Short mmCIF file of C-alpha atoms and ligand atoms in Angstrom, two decimals:
data_model
loop_
_atom_site.label_atom_id
_atom_site.label_comp_id
_atom_site.label_asym_id
_atom_site.label_seq_id
_atom_site.Cartn_x
_atom_site.Cartn_y
_atom_site.Cartn_z
CA UNK S 191 0.24 -0.14 0.04
CA UNK S 192 1.33 3.36 -0.92
CA UNK S 193 2.29 5.38 2.07
CA UNK S 194 0.14 8.66 2.82
CA UNK S 195 1.92 11.65 4.21
CA UNK S 196 0.39 14.83 6.04
CA UNK S 197 2.75 17.96 6.88
CA UNK S 198 1.86 20.71 8.73
CA UNK S 199 3.81 23.96 7.15
CA UNK S 200 4.00 26.52 9.87
CA UNK S 201 5.94 28.96 7.65
CA UNK S 202 6.99 32.01 10.27
CA UNK S 203 3.96 31.42 12.73
CA UNK S 204 3.85 30.45 16.57
CA UNK S 205 5.98 31.27 19.54
CA UNK S 206 8.18 28.45 21.24
CA UNK S 207 5.81 28.05 23.84
CA UNK S 208 3.08 27.88 21.40
CA UNK S 209 4.34 25.08 19.28
CA UNK S 210 5.16 22.95 22.43
CA UNK S 211 1.95 23.77 23.92
CA UNK S 212 0.69 22.47 20.37
CA UNK S 213 2.50 19.30 20.25
CA UNK S 214 1.70 18.64 23.84
CA UNK S 215 -2.30 18.54 22.76
CA UNK S 216 -1.34 16.93 19.71
CA UNK S 217 0.57 13.83 20.89
CA UNK S 218 -2.01 12.16 23.15
CA UNK S 219 -4.77 12.65 20.56
CA UNK S 220 -2.51 11.16 17.75
CA UNK S 221 -1.47 7.97 20.13
CA UNK S 222 -4.90 7.31 20.56
CA UNK S 223 -5.84 7.51 16.82
CA UNK S 224 -3.60 4.87 15.88
CA UNK S 225 -2.28 6.53 12.58
CA UNK S 226 -0.97 3.37 11.14
CA UNK S 227 1.44 3.69 8.48
CA UNK S 228 0.69 7.21 8.06
CA UNK S 229 3.39 9.73 8.05
CA UNK S 230 2.22 12.85 9.96
CA UNK S 231 4.91 15.49 10.00
CA UNK S 232 4.95 19.09 11.44
CA UNK S 233 7.39 21.75 10.00
CA UNK S 234 7.70 24.58 12.56
CA UNK S 235 10.16 27.32 12.33
CA UNK S 236 13.91 26.18 13.12
CA UNK S 237 14.04 27.77 16.26
CA UNK S 238 11.49 25.26 17.61
CA UNK S 239 12.57 22.17 16.16
CA UNK S 240 14.85 21.37 18.99
CA UNK S 241 12.27 21.68 21.63
CA UNK S 242 9.91 19.75 19.89
CA UNK S 243 12.17 16.99 19.14
CA UNK S 244 12.55 16.56 22.61
CA UNK S 245 9.00 15.87 23.20
CA UNK S 246 8.88 13.27 20.24
CA UNK S 247 9.95 9.71 19.54
CA UNK S 248 11.47 8.66 15.97
CA UNK S 249 9.23 5.60 16.12
CA UNK S 250 6.11 7.86 17.50
CA UNK S 251 2.91 9.11 15.71
CA UNK S 252 4.52 12.32 14.57
CA UNK S 253 8.06 13.36 13.11
CA UNK S 254 9.59 16.64 11.92
CA UNK S 255 10.08 18.34 8.71
CA UNK S 256 12.48 21.52 8.51
CA UNK S 257 11.37 24.23 6.10
CA UNK S 258 14.37 24.70 4.50
CA UNK S 259 18.19 23.94 4.80
CA UNK S 260 21.74 24.67 3.33
CA UNK S 261 23.12 22.93 0.28
CA UNK S 262 26.85 22.86 1.77
CA UNK S 263 27.75 20.71 4.41
CA UNK S 264 28.80 23.52 6.33
CA UNK S 265 30.98 26.48 5.93
CA UNK S 266 31.15 30.38 6.49
CA UNK S 267 27.47 31.03 5.50
CA UNK S 268 26.03 33.25 8.46
CA UNK S 269 22.30 32.70 9.29
CA UNK S 270 21.88 29.37 7.55
CA UNK S 271 21.08 25.95 8.72
CA UNK S 272 22.63 22.72 7.72
CA UNK S 273 21.24 19.35 6.67
CA UNK S 274 23.56 17.33 9.41
CA UNK S 275 22.52 20.02 12.19
CA UNK S 276 18.99 18.99 11.70
CA UNK S 277 19.34 15.52 11.18
CA UNK S 278 21.12 15.57 14.64
CA UNK S 279 18.09 16.51 16.29
CA UNK S 280 15.72 14.26 15.37
CA UNK S 281 14.25 15.78 11.99
CA UNK S 282 13.58 13.58 9.29
CA UNK S 283 12.40 15.73 6.29
CA UNK S 284 12.87 18.98 4.49
CA UNK S 285 10.81 20.89 2.21
CA UNK S 286 12.68 22.16 -0.44
CA UNK S 287 11.59 24.71 -3.06
CA UNK S 288 8.43 25.85 -1.32
CA UNK S 289 7.22 28.86 -3.69
CA UNK S 290 7.59 31.56 -1.00
CA UNK S 291 11.48 30.56 -1.07
CA UNK S 292 11.55 30.43 -4.97
CA UNK S 293 9.56 33.85 -4.74
CA UNK S 294 11.29 35.66 -1.88
CA UNK S 295 14.65 34.23 -1.61
CA UNK S 296 15.13 33.69 -5.48
CA UNK S 297 15.47 29.91 -4.84
CA UNK S 298 16.32 28.48 -8.41
CA UNK S 299 16.11 24.69 -9.51
CA UNK S 300 19.57 24.26 -9.90
CA UNK S 301 20.17 25.52 -6.10
CA UNK S 302 17.42 22.92 -5.13
CA UNK S 303 18.59 20.14 -6.76
CA UNK S 304 21.81 20.88 -4.57
CA UNK S 305 19.64 20.98 -1.60
CA UNK S 306 17.69 17.87 -2.42
CA UNK S 307 20.90 15.87 -2.78
CA UNK S 308 22.48 17.42 0.67
CA UNK S 309 19.26 16.15 2.12
CA UNK S 310 19.42 12.80 0.82
CA UNK S 311 23.23 12.39 1.88
CA UNK S 312 22.30 13.07 5.32
CA UNK S 313 19.29 10.46 5.67
CA UNK S 314 16.76 12.61 5.58
CA UNK S 315 13.64 12.53 3.24
CA UNK S 316 13.29 15.75 0.81
CA UNK S 317 9.92 17.15 0.00
CA UNK S 318 10.30 18.54 -3.24
CA UNK S 319 7.85 21.57 -3.67
CA UNK S 320 6.66 22.21 -7.48
CA UNK S 321 3.58 24.47 -9.15
CA UNK S 322 2.82 26.97 -11.56
CA UNK S 323 2.04 30.72 -10.90
CA UNK S 324 -1.33 32.16 -12.06
CA UNK S 325 0.39 33.93 -14.87
CA UNK S 326 1.85 30.37 -16.25
CA UNK S 327 -1.34 28.76 -16.13
CA UNK S 328 -3.03 31.60 -17.89
CA UNK S 329 -0.47 31.55 -20.48
CA UNK S 330 -1.30 27.62 -20.77
CA UNK S 331 2.45 26.91 -19.60
CA UNK S 332 1.55 25.19 -16.24
CA UNK S 333 2.58 21.64 -17.31
CA UNK S 334 5.99 22.80 -18.99
CA UNK S 335 7.03 25.13 -15.67
CA UNK S 336 6.21 21.96 -13.66
CA UNK S 337 7.89 19.48 -15.93
CA UNK S 338 10.81 21.97 -15.99
CA UNK S 339 10.84 22.22 -12.02
CA UNK S 340 11.20 18.37 -11.84
CA UNK S 341 13.66 17.91 -14.26
CA UNK S 342 16.16 20.84 -13.28
CA UNK S 343 15.65 20.37 -9.41
CA UNK S 344 16.15 16.31 -9.85
CA UNK S 345 18.94 16.66 -12.40
CA UNK S 346 21.67 13.90 -12.15
CA UNK S 347 19.89 11.98 -9.70
CA UNK S 348 19.57 8.28 -10.00
CA UNK S 349 16.40 6.12 -9.79
CA UNK S 350 17.31 4.86 -6.12
CA UNK S 351 18.04 8.53 -5.14
CA UNK S 352 14.40 9.88 -6.58
CA UNK S 353 12.75 6.88 -5.12
CA UNK S 354 13.57 8.03 -1.58
CA UNK S 355 11.58 11.63 -1.95
CA UNK S 356 8.27 12.93 -1.95
CA UNK S 357 6.76 15.89 -4.35
CA UNK S 358 4.09 18.32 -3.20
CA UNK S 359 2.14 19.59 -6.18
CA UNK S 360 1.41 23.39 -4.99
CA UNK S 361 -0.03 25.70 -6.99
CA UNK S 362 1.27 29.22 -6.56
CA UNK S 363 -2.10 30.82 -6.84
CA UNK S 364 -4.01 28.14 -4.32
CA UNK S 365 -1.50 28.54 -1.43
CA UNK S 366 -3.06 30.69 1.33
CA UNK S 367 -5.78 32.25 -1.19
CA UNK S 368 -8.34 30.24 0.06
CA UNK S 369 -8.71 28.97 -3.73
CA UNK S 370 -8.11 25.48 -3.79
CA UNK S 371 -7.36 23.75 -7.31
CA UNK S 372 -10.21 22.02 -8.66
CA UNK S 373 -10.46 18.13 -8.71
CA UNK S 374 -9.84 17.85 -12.19
CA UNK S 375 -6.70 20.23 -12.20
CA UNK S 376 -5.35 18.29 -9.29
CA UNK S 377 -6.05 14.92 -11.34
CA UNK S 378 -4.53 15.94 -14.14
CA UNK S 379 -1.64 17.67 -12.61
CA UNK S 380 -0.75 14.61 -10.20
CA UNK S 381 -1.07 12.13 -13.34
CA UNK S 382 1.38 14.59 -15.51
CA UNK S 383 3.98 14.41 -12.48
CA UNK S 384 3.32 10.62 -11.83
CA UNK S 385 4.33 10.26 -15.64
CA UNK S 386 6.89 12.64 -15.80
CA UNK S 387 8.99 10.87 -13.07
CA UNK S 388 7.91 7.55 -14.71
CA UNK S 389 9.28 8.59 -18.06
CA UNK S 390 12.63 9.83 -16.54
CA UNK S 391 13.40 7.39 -13.85
CA UNK S 392 11.31 3.88 -15.07
CA UNK S 393 8.52 2.09 -13.91
CA UNK S 394 9.38 0.73 -10.72
CA UNK S 395 9.67 4.38 -9.03
CA UNK S 396 6.43 5.35 -7.07
CA UNK S 397 7.41 8.68 -5.71
CA UNK S 398 4.33 9.84 -3.45
CA UNK S 399 2.47 13.00 -4.52
CA UNK S 400 1.00 15.33 -2.21
CA UNK S 401 -1.33 18.36 -3.10
CA UNK S 402 -1.04 21.74 -1.13
CA UNK S 403 -2.92 24.89 -1.69
CA UNK S 404 -5.73 25.92 0.53
CA UNK S 405 -6.44 22.41 1.61
CA UNK S 406 -8.52 22.27 4.75
CA UNK S 407 -10.87 20.03 6.57
CA UNK S 408 -13.81 20.97 4.36
CA UNK S 409 -12.31 19.98 1.18
CA UNK S 410 -9.63 17.47 2.02
CA UNK S 411 -11.93 14.17 1.84
CA UNK S 412 -12.18 14.69 -2.03
CA UNK S 413 -8.69 15.78 -2.54
CA UNK S 414 -7.19 12.63 -0.81
CA UNK S 415 -9.66 10.31 -2.51
CA UNK S 416 -8.26 11.94 -5.83
CA UNK S 417 -5.80 9.44 -7.82
CA UNK S 418 -2.16 9.81 -7.64
CA UNK S 419 -2.63 12.20 -4.41
CA UNK S 420 -0.86 10.47 -1.59
CA UNK S 421 -1.80 13.12 0.90
CA UNK S 422 -1.35 16.91 1.77
CA UNK S 423 1.26 19.73 2.47
CA UNK S 424 -1.06 21.91 4.56
CA UNK S 425 -0.34 25.55 5.51
CA UNK S 426 -3.18 27.59 7.10
CA UNK S 427 -5.27 24.44 8.59
CA UNK S 428 -2.17 22.99 10.26
CA UNK S 429 -2.03 25.95 12.76
CA UNK S 430 -5.10 24.73 14.92
CA UNK S 431 -4.78 21.43 16.61
CA UNK S 432 -8.23 20.78 15.75
CA UNK S 433 -8.37 21.10 12.34
CA UNK S 434 -4.70 19.34 11.86
CA UNK S 435 -6.52 16.11 13.64
CA UNK S 436 -9.21 16.67 11.39
CA UNK S 437 -6.85 16.11 8.53
CA UNK S 438 -5.32 13.46 10.06
CA UNK S 439 -8.45 11.71 10.52
CA UNK S 440 -9.76 12.36 6.69
CA UNK S 441 -6.10 10.89 5.56
CA UNK S 442 -6.69 8.03 7.89
CA UNK S 443 -9.75 7.21 6.62
CA UNK S 444 -9.21 7.39 2.74
CA UNK S 445 -5.95 5.36 3.47
CA UNK S 446 -8.07 2.84 4.90
CA UNK S 447 -10.73 2.75 2.23
CA UNK S 448 -8.22 2.42 -0.35
CA UNK S 449 -6.57 -0.78 1.61
CA UNK S 450 -9.81 -2.87 1.68
C1 LIG V 965 1.55 25.86 2.04
O1 LIG V 965 2.29 26.79 2.82
O2 LIG V 965 2.41 25.07 1.25
C2 LIG V 965 0.39 25.89 1.85
C3 LIG V 965 -0.10 24.88 0.90
O3 LIG V 965 -0.38 26.41 2.44
P1 LIG V 965 -1.96 26.69 2.52
O4 LIG V 965 -2.32 25.30 3.02
O5 LIG V 965 -2.17 28.00 3.46
O6 LIG V 965 -2.65 27.21 1.46
#
């Protein structure tokens, strides 16, 4: 059965006190639900990772993801955080190429390829984000852009390496806007991403493809039922414990449905 993922991206929200309180409220609920084979992750600010890591177990129901890392192993890079620093404090994955980093930090595909390699080398899972802008979509370039993002960000990687990552399709116009992509668009783009990866890396590769963009407890059941959707990358709706738990439950129900 394909593993399902739910990742809460907290962006630049929450103080350490709030982050710890969230985790303390979330943990007993998750333990009671029995999340089975779901991969449930939170991606808080770097500042909170170490405190939150102290509350979790590597085999427990929730794991930590960082929102970014540097592509070099170490060095004179003031203000940066290395992959090794993260992996040694129980962080198990890193978001790479979120559209906000592409937009505000001008991260391009060739830099992202270096980050993907660095994260893999450190033994963590890269969650590679891709997705077109509204302008790309209006110009009918959505597939070209997403294909280019995948090809260039995975440049030089072997099928074995690619098999270790997950991709998140996040149309930029749907992130934080309340304008979720339609099921037709999600189905079309996830199929397209699946085919692009199969053509490049062969038939045995089944990279999980998550959807992100204004996904919430009201629309998640339909999104998580769509073909080739292996879960969600969630921004706004991951900031409250209740809505995050609702999303976990919805994904778990879908995972169990598909298993029967
Ligand atoms: C995100 O930040 O990756 C995201 C999908 O945000 P939101 O759910 O708020 O659209």
